[in-house]
Structure formats: C-alpha cells, structure tokens
mmCIF file with all atom_site columns, N, CA and C in Angstrom:
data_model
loop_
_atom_site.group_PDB
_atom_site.id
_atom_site.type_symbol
_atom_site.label_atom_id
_atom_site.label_alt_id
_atom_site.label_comp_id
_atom_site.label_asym_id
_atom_site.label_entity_id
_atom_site.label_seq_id
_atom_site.pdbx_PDB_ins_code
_atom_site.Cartn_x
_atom_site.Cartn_y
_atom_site.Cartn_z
_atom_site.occupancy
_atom_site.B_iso_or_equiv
_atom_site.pdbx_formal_charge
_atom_site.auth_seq_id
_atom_site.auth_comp_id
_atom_site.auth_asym_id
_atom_site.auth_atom_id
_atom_site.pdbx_PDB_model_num
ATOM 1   N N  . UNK A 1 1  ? 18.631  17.979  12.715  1.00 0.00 ? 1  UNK A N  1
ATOM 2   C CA . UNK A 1 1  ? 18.420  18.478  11.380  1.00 0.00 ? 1  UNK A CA 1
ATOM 3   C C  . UNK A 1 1  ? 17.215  17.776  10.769  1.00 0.00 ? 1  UNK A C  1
ATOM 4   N N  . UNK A 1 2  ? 16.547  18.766  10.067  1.00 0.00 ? 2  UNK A N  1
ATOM 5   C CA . UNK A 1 2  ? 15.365  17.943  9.331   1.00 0.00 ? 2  UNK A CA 1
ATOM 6   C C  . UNK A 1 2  ? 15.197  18.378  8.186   1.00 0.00 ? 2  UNK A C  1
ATOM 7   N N  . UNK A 1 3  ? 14.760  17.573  6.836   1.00 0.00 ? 3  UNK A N  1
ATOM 8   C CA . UNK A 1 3  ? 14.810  18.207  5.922   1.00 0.00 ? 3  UNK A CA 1
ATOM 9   C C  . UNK A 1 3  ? 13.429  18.585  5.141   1.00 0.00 ? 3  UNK A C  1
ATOM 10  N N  . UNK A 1 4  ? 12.193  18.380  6.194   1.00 0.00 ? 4  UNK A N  1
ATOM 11  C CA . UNK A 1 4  ? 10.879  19.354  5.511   1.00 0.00 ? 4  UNK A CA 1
ATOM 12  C C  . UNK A 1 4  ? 10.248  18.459  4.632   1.00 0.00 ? 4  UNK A C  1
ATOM 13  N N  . UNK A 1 5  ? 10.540  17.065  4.216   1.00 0.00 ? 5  UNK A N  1
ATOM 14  C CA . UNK A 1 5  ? 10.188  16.052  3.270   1.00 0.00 ? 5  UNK A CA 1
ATOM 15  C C  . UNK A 1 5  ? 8.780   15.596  4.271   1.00 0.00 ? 5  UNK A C  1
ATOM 16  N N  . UNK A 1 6  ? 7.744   14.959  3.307   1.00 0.00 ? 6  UNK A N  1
ATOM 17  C CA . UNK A 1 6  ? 6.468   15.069  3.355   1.00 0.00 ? 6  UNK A CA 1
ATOM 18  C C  . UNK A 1 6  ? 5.887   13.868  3.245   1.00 0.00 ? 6  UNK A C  1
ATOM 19  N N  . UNK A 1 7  ? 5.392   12.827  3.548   1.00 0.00 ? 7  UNK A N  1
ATOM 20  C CA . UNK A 1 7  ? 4.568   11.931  3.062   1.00 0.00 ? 7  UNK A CA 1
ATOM 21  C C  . UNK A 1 7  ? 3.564   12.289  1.988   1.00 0.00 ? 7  UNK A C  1
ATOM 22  N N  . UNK A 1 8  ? 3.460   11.586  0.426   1.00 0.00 ? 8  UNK A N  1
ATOM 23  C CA . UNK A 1 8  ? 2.247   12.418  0.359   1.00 0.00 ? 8  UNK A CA 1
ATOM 24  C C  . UNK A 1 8  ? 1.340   11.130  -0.018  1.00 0.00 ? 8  UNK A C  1
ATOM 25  N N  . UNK A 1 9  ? 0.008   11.049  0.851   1.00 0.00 ? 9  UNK A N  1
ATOM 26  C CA . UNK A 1 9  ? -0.579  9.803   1.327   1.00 0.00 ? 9  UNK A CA 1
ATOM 27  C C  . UNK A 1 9  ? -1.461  9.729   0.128   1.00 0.00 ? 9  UNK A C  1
ATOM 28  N N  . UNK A 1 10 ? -1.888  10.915  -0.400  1.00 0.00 ? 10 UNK A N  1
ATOM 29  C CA . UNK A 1 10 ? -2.447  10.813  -1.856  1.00 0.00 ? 10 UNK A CA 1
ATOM 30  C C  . UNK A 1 10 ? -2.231  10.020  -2.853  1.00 0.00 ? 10 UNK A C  1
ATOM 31  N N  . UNK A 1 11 ? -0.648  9.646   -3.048  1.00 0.00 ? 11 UNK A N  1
ATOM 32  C CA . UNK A 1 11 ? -0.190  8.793   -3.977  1.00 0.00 ? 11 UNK A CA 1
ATOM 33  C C  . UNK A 1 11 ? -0.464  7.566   -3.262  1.00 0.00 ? 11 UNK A C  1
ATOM 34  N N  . UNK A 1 12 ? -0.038  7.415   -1.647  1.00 0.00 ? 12 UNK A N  1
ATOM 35  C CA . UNK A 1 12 ? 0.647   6.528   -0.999  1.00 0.00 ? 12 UNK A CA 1
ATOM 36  C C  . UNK A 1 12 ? -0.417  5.034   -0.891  1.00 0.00 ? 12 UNK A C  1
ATOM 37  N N  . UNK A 1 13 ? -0.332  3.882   -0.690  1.00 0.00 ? 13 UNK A N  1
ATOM 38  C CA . UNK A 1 13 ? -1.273  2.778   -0.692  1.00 0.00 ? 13 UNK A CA 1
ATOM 39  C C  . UNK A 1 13 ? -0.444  1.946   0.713   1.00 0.00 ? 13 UNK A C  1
ATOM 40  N N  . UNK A 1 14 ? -1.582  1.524   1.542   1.00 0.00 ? 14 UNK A N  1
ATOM 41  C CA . UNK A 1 14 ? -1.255  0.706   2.219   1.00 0.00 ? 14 UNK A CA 1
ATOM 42  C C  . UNK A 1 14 ? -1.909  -1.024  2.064   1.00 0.00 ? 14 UNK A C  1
ATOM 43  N N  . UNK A 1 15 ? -0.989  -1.813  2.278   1.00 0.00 ? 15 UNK A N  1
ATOM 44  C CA . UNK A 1 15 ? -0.896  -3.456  2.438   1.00 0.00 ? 15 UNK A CA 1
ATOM 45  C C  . UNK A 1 15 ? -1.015  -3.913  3.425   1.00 0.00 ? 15 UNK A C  1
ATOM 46  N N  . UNK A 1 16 ? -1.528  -5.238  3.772   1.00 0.00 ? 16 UNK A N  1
ATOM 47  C CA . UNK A 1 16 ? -1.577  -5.609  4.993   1.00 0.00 ? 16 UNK A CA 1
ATOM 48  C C  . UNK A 1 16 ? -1.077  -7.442  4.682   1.00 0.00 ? 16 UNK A C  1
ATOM 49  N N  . UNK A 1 17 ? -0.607  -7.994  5.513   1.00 0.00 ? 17 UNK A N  1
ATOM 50  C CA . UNK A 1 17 ? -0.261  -9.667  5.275   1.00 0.00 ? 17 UNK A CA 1
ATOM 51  C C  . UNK A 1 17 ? -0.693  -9.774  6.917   1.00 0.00 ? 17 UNK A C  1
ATOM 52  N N  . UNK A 1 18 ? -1.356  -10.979 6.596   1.00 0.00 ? 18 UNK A N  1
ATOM 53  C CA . UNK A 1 18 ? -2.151  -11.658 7.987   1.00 0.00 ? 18 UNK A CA 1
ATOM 54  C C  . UNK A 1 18 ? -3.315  -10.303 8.796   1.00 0.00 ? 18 UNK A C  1
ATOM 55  N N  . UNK A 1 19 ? -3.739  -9.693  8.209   1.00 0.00 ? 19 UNK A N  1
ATOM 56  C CA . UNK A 1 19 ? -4.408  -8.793  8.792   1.00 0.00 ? 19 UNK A CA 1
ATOM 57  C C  . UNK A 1 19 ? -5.943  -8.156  8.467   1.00 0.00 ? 19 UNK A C  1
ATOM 58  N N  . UNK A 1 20 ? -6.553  -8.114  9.050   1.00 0.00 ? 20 UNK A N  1
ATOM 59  C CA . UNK A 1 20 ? -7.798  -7.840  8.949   1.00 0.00 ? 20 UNK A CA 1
ATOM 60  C C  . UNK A 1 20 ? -8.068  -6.813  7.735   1.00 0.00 ? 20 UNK A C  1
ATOM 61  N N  . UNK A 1 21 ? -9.609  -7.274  6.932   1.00 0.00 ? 21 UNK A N  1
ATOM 62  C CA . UNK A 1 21 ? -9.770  -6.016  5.834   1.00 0.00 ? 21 UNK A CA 1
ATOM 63  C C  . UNK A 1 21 ? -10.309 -4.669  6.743   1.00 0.00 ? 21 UNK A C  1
ATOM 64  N N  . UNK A 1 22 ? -11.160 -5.090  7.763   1.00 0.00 ? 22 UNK A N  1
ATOM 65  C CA . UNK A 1 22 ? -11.478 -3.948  8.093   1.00 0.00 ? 22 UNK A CA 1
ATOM 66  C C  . UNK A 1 22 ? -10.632 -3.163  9.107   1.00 0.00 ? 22 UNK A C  1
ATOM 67  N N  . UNK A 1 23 ? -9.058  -3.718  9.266   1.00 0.00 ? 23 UNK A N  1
ATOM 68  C CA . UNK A 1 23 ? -8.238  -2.692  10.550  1.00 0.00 ? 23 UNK A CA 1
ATOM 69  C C  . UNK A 1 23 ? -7.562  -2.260  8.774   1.00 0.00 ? 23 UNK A C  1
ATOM 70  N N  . UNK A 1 24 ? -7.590  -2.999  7.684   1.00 0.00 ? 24 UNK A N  1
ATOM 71  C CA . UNK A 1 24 ? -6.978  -2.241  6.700   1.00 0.00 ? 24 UNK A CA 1
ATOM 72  C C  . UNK A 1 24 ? -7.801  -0.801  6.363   1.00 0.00 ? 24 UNK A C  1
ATOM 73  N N  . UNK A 1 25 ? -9.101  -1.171  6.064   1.00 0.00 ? 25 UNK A N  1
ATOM 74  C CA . UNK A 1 25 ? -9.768  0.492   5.663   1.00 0.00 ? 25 UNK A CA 1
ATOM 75  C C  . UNK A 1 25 ? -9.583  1.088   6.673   1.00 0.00 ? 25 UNK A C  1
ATOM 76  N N  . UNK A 1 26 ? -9.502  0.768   8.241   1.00 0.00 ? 26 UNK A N  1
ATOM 77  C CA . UNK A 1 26 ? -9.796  1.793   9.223   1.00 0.00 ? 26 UNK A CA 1
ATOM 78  C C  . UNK A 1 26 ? -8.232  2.612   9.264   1.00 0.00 ? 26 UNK A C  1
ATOM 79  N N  . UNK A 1 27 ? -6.867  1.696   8.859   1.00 0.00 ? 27 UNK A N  1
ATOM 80  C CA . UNK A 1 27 ? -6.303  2.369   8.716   1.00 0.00 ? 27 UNK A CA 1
ATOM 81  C C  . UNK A 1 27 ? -5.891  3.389   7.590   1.00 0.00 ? 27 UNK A C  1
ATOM 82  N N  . UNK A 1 28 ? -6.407  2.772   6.647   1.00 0.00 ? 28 UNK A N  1
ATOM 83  C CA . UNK A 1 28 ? -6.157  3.690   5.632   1.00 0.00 ? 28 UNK A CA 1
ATOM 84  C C  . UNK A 1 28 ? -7.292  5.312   5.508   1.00 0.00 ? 28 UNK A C  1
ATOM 85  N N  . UNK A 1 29 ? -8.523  5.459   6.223   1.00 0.00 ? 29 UNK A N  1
ATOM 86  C CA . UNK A 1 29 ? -9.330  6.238   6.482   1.00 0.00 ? 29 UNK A CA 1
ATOM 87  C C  . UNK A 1 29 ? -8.577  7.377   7.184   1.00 0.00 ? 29 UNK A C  1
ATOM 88  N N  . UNK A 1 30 ? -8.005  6.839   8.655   1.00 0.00 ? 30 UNK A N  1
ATOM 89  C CA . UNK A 1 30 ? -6.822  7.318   8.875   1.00 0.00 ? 30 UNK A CA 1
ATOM 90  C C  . UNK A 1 30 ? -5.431  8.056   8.386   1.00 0.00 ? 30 UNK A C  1
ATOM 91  N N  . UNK A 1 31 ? -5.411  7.170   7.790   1.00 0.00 ? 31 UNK A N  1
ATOM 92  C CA . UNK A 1 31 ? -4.109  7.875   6.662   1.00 0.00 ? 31 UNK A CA 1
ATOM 93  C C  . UNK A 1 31 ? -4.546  8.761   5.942   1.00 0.00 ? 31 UNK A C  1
ATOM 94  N N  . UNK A 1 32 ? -5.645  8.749   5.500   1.00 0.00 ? 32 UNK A N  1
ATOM 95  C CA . UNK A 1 32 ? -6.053  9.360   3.996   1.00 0.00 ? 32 UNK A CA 1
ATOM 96  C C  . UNK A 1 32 ? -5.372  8.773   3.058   1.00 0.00 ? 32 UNK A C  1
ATOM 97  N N  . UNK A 1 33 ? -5.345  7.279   2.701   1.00 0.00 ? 33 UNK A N  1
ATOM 98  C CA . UNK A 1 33 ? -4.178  6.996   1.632   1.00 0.00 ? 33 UNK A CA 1
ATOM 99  C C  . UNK A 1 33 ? -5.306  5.838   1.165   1.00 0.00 ? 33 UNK A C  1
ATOM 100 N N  . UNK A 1 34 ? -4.915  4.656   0.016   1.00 0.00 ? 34 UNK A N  1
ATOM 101 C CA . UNK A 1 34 ? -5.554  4.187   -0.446  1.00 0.00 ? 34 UNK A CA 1
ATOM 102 C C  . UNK A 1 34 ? -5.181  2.761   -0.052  1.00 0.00 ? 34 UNK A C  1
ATOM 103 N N  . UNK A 1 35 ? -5.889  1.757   -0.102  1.00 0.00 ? 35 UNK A N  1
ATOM 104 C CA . UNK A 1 35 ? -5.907  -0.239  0.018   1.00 0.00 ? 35 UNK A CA 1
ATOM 105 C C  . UNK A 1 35 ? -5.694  -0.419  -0.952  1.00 0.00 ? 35 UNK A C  1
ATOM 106 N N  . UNK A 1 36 ? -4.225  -0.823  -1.285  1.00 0.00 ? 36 UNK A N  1
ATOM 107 C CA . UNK A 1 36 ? -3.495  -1.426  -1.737  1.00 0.00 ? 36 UNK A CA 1
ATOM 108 C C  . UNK A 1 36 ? -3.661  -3.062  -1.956  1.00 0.00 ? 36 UNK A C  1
ATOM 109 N N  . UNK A 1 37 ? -3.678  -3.682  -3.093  1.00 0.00 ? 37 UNK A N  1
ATOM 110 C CA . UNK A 1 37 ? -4.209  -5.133  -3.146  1.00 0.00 ? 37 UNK A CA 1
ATOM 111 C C  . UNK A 1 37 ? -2.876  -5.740  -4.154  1.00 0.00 ? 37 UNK A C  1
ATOM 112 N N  . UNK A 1 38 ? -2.467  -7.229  -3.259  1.00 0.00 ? 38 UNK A N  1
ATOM 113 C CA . UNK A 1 38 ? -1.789  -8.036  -4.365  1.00 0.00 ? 38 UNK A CA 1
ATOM 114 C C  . UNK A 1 38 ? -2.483  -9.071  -5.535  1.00 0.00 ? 38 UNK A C  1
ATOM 115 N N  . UNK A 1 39 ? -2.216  -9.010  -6.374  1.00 0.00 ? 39 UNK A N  1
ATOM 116 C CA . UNK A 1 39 ? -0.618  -8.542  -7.159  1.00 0.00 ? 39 UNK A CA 1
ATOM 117 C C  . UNK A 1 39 ? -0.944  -6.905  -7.431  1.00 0.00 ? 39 UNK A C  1
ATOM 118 N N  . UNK A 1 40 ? 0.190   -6.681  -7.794  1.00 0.00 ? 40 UNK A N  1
ATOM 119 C CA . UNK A 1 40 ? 0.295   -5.145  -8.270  1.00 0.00 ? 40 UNK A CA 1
ATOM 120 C C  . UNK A 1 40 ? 1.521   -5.098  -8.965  1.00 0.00 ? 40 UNK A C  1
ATOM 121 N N  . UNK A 1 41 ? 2.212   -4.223  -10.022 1.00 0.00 ? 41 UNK A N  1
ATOM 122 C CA . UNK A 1 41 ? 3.136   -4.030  -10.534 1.00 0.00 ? 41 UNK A CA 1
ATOM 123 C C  . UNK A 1 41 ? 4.157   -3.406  -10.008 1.00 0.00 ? 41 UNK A C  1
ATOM 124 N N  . UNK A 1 42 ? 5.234   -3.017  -9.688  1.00 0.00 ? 42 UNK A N  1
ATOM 125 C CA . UNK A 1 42 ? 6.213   -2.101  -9.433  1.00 0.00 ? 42 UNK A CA 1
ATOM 126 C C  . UNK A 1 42 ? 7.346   -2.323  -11.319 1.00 0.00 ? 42 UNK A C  1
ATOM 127 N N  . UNK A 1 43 ? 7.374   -1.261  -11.254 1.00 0.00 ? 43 UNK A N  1
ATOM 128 C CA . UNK A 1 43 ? 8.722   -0.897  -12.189 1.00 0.00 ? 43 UNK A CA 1
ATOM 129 C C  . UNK A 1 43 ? 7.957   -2.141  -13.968 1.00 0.00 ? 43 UNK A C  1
ATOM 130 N N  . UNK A 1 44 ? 6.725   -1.785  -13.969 1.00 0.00 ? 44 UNK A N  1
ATOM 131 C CA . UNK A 1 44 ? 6.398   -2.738  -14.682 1.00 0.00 ? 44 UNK A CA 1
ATOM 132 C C  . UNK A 1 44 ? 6.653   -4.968  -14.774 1.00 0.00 ? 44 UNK A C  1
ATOM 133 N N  . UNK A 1 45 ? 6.975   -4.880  -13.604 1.00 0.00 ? 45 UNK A N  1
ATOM 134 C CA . UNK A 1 45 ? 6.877   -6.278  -12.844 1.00 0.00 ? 45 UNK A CA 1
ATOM 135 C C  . UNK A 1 45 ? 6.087   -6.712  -12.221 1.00 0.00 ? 45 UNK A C  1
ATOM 136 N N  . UNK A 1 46 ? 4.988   -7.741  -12.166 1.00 0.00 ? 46 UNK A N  1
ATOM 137 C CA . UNK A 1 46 ? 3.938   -8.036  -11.050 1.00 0.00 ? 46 UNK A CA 1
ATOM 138 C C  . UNK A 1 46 ? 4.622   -8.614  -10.235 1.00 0.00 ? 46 UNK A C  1
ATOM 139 N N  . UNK A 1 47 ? 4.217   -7.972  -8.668  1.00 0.00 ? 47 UNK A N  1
ATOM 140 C CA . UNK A 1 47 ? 4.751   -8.606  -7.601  1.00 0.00 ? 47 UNK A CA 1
ATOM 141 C C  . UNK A 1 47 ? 3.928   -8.893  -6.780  1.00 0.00 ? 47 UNK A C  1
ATOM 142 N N  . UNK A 1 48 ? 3.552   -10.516 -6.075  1.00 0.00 ? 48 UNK A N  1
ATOM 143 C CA . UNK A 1 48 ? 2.963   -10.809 -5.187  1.00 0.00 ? 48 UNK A CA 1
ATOM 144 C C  . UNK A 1 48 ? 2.039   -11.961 -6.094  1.00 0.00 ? 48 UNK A C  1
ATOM 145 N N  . UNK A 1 49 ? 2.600   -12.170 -7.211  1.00 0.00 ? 49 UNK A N  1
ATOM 146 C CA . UNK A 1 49 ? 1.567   -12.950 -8.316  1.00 0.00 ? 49 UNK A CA 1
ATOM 147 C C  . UNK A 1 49 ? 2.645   -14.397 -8.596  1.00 0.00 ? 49 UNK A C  1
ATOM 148 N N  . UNK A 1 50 ? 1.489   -14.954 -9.176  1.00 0.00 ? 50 UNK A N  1
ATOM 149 C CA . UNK A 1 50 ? 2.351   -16.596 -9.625  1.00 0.00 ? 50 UNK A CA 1
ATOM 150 C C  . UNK A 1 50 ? 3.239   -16.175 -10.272 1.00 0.00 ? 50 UNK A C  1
ATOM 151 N N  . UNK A 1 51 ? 4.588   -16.973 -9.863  1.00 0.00 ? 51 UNK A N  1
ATOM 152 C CA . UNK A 1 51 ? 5.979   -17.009 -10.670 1.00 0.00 ? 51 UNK A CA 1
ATOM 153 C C  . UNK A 1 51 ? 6.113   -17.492 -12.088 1.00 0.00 ? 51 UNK A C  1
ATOM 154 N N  . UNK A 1 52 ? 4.860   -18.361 -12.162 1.00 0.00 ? 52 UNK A N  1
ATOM 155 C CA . UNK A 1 52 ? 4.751   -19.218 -12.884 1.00 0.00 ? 52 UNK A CA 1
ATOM 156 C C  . UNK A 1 52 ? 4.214   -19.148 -14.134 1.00 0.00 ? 52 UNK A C  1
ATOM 157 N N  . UNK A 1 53 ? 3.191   -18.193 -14.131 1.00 0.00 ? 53 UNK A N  1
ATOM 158 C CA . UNK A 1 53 ? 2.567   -17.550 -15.005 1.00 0.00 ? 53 UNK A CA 1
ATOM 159 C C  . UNK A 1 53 ? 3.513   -16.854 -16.050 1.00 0.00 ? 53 UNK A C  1
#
C-alpha cells in the first residue's frame, strides 16, 4: 500500500554535522532543496544555538 505523499524539496532544507560544505551544496543541487544553517528556529525556539543566551 502506498499513500501518493510527496516530498516537497521546495520547502525542504538540508543539514550536515561533520561534513563537507561542498558535498552539502552538491547535495542539495541534487535535491533541489535548500542549505540549511545552525541555529535556526523550529516552533519559534532556536535550536542548535547557546543555551545560555
């Protein structure tokens, strides 16, 4: 069974930890999706940023 659901890479951002910038653009060129950088917010929270701050 499958249910027809879609990636949609337009919105989508890719991250990388320990990994090269340029296997990041080459993958994201690939994807068609965008480089994604920390910090960034989710749900109005920065995540990947000083705790401390």
């Amino acid at each position: 069974m499958t249910s027809g659901l879609k990636v949609n890479f337009w919105k989508s951002c890719i991250m990388g930890i320990n990994v090269s910038e340029e296997f990041l653009v080459m993958a994201s060129d690939f994807l068609n999706c965008r480089v994604g950088r920390t910090p960034f917010k989710y749900l109005g929270l920065p995540v990947g940023a000083n705790p401390r701050k």
